[in-house]
mmCIF file of C-alpha atoms and ligand atoms in Angstrom:
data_model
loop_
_atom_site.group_PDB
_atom_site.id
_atom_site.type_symbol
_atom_site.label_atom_id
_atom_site.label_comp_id
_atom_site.label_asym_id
_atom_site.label_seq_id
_atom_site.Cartn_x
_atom_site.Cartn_y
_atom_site.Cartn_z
ATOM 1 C CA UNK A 85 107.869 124.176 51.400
ATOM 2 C CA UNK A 86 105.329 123.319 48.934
ATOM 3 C CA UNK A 87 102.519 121.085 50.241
ATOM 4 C CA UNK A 88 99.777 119.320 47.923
ATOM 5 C CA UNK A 89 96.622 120.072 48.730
ATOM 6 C CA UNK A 90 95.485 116.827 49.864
ATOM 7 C CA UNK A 91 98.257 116.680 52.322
ATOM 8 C CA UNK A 92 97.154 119.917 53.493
ATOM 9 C CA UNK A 93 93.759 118.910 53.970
ATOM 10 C CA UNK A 94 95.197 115.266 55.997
ATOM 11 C CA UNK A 95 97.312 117.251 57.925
ATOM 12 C CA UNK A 96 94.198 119.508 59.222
ATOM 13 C CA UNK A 97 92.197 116.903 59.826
ATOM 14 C CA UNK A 98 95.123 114.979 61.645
ATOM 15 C CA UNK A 99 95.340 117.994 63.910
ATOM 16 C CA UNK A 100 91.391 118.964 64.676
ATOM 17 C CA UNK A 101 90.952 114.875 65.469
ATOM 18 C CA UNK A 102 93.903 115.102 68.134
ATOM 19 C CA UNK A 103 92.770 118.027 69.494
ATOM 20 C CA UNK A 104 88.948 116.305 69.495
ATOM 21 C CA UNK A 105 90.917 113.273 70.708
ATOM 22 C CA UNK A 106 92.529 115.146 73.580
ATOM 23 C CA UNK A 107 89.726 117.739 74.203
ATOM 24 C CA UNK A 108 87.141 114.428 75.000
ATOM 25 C CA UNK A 109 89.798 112.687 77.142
ATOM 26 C CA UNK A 110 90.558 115.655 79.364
ATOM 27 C CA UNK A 111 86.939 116.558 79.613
ATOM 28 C CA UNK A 112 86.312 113.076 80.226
ATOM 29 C CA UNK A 113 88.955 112.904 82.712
ATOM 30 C CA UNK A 114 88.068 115.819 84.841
ATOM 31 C CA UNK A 115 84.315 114.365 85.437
ATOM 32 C CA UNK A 116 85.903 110.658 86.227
ATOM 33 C CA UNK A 117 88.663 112.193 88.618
ATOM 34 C CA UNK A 118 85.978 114.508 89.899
ATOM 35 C CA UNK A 119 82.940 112.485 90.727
ATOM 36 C CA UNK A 120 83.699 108.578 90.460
ATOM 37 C CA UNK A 121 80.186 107.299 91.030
ATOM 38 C CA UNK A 122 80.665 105.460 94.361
ATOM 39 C CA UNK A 123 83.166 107.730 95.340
ATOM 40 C CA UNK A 124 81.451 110.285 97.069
ATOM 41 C CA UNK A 125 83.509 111.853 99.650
ATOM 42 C CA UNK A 126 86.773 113.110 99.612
ATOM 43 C CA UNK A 127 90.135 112.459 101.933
ATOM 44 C CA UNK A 128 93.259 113.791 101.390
ATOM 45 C CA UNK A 129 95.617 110.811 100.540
ATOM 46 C CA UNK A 130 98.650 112.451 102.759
ATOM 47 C CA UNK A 131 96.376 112.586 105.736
ATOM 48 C CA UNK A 132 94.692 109.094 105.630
ATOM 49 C CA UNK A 133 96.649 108.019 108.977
ATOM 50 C CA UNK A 134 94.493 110.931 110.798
ATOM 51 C CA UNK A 135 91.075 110.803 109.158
ATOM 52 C CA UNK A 136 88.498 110.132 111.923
ATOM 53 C CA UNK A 137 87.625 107.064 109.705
ATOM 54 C CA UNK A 138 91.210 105.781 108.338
ATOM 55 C CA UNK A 139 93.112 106.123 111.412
ATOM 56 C CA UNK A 140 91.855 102.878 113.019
ATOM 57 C CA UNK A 141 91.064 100.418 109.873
ATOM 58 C CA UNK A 142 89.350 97.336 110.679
ATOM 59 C CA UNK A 143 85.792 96.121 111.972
ATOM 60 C CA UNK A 144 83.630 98.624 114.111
ATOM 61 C CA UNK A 145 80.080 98.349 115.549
ATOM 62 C CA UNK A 146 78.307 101.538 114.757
ATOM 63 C CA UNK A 147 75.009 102.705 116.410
ATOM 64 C CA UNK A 148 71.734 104.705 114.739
ATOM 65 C CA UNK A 149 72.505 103.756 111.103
ATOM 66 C CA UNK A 150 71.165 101.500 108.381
ATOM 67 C CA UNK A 151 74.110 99.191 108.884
ATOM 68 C CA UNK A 152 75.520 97.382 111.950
ATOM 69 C CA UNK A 153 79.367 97.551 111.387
ATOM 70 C CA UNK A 154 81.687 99.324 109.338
ATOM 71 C CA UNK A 155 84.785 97.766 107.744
ATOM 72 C CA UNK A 156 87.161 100.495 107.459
ATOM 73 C CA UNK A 157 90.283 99.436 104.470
ATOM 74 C CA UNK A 158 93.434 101.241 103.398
ATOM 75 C CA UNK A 159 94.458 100.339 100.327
ATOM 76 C CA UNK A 160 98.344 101.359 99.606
ATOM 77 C CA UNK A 161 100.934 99.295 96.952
ATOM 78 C CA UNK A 162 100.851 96.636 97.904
ATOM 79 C CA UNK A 163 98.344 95.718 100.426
ATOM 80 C CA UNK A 164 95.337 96.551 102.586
ATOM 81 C CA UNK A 165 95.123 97.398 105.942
ATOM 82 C CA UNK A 166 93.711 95.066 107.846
ATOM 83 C CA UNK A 167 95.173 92.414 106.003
ATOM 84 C CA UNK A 168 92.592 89.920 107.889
ATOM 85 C CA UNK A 169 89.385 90.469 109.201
ATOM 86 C CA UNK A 170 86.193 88.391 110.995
ATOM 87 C CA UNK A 171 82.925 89.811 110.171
ATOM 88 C CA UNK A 172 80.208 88.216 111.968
ATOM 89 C CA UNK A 173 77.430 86.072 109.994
ATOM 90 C CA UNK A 174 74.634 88.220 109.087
ATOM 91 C CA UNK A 175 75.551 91.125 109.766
ATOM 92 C CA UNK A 176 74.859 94.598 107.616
ATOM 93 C CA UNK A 177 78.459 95.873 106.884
ATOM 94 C CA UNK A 178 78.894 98.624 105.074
ATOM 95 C CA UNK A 179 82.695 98.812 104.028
ATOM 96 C CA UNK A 180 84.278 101.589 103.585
ATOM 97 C CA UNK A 181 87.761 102.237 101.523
ATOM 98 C CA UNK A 182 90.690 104.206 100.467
ATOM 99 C CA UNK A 183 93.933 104.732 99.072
ATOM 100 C CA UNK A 184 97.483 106.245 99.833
ATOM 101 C CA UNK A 185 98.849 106.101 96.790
ATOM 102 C CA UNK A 186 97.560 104.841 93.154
ATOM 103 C CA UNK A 187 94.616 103.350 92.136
ATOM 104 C CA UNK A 188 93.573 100.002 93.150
ATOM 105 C CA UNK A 189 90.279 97.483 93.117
ATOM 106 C CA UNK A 190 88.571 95.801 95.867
ATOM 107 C CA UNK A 191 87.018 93.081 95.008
ATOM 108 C CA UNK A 192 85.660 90.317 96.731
ATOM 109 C CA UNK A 193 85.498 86.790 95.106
ATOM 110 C CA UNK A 194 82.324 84.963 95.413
ATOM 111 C CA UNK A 195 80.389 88.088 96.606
ATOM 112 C CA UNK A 196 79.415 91.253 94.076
ATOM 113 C CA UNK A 197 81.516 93.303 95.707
ATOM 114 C CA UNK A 198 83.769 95.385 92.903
ATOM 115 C CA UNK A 199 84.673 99.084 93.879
ATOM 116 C CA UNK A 200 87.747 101.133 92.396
ATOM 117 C CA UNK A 201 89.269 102.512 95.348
ATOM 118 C CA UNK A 202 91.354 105.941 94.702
ATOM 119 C CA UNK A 203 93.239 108.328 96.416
ATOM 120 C CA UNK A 204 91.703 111.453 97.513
ATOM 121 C CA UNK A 205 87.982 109.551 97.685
ATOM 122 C CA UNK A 206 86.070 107.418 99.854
ATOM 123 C CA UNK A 207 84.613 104.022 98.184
ATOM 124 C CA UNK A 208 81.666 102.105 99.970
ATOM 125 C CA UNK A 209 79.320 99.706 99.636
ATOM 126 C CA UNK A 210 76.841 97.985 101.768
ATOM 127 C CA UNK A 211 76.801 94.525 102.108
ATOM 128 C CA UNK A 212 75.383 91.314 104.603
ATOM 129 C CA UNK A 213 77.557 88.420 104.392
ATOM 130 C CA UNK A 214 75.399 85.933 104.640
ATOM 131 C CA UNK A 215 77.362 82.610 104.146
ATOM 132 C CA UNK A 216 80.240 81.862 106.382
ATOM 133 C CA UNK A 217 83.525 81.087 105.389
ATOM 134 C CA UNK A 218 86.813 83.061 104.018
ATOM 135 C CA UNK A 219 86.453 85.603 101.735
ATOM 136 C CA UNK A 220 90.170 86.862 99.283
ATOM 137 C CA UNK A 221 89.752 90.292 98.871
ATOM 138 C CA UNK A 222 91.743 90.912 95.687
ATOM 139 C CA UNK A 223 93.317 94.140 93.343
ATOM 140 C CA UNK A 224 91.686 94.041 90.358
ATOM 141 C CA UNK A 225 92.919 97.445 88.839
ATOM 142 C CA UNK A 226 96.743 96.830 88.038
ATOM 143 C CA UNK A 227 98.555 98.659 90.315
ATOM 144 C CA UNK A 228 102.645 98.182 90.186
ATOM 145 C CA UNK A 229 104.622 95.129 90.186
ATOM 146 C CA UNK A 230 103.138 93.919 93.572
ATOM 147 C CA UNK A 231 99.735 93.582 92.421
ATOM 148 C CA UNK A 232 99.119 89.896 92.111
ATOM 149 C CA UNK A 233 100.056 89.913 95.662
ATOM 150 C CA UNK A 234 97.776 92.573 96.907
ATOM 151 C CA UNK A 235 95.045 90.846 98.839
ATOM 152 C CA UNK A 236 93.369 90.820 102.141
ATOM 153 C CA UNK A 237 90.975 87.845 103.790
ATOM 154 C CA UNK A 238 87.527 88.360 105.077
ATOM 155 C CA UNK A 239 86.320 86.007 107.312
ATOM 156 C CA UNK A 240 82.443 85.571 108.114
ATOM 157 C CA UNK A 241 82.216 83.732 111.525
ATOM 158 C CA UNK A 242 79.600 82.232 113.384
HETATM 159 CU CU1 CUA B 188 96.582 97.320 94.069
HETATM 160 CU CU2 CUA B 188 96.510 96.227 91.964
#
């Protein structure tokens, strides 16, 4: 088949940009996937039910560290494990979250609490609640057809 030059010339530089396209993407890809900023340590996502910190989610005092609890979440479609938790008023919390399955958000409104939570890494954050009252943990990455429902409460108690 004939070709025109010009044609010739669109068709190379159609090919170089996908492969430019898809070169930056997978590069870009592999360092996300790799090291998400807040996303430090790993877990495997099959084994979250017998990870020394995922096996019992919830609200635990710690001892000797910069923080006085640790809120332990499981993220998994369509909900977090604990679904409800008290936090006491004050008090330095540093959460700490995963998934089982996809990616979802944590995020918790009214505070500045926004962390991607994937599988295969730990998320945390520290944070003092300092204003009792209920806190709606809510999904903000979308997640499947339950994600509108995918929430969890916080509450800061006296
Ligand atoms: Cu989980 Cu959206």
């Amino acid at each position: 088949m004939h070709m025109h030059k010009f044609e010739k010339i669109w068709l190379i530089f159609g090919v170089t940009a996908l492969l430019v396209f898809l070169s930056v993407l997978g590069v870009s890809a592999f360092y996300l996937g790799n090291q998400p900023p807040s996303c430090l340590a790993v877990v495997d996502p099959t084994k979250v039910d017998e990870h020394e910190t995922f096996k019992e989610p919830g609200l635990k005092k710690v001892e000797g560290k910069d923080w006085d609890y640790e809120l332990v979440f499981v993220a998994q479609a369509f909900a977090y494990t604990p679904g409800t938790v008290e936090v006491p008023l004050g008090a330095k919390v540093k959460v700490i979250a995963t998934s089982k399955d996809v990616i979802h958000g944590f995020g918790v409104a009214g505070t500045n609490i926004n962390m991607m939570v994937e599988p295969g890494y730990i998320s945390e954050i520290v944070t003092t609640f300092d204003k009792a009252g209920e806190y709606l943990v809510l999904c903000n990455e979308y997640c499947g057809s339950g994600h509108h429902l995918m929430t969890s409460m916080i509450k800061v108690v006296e």
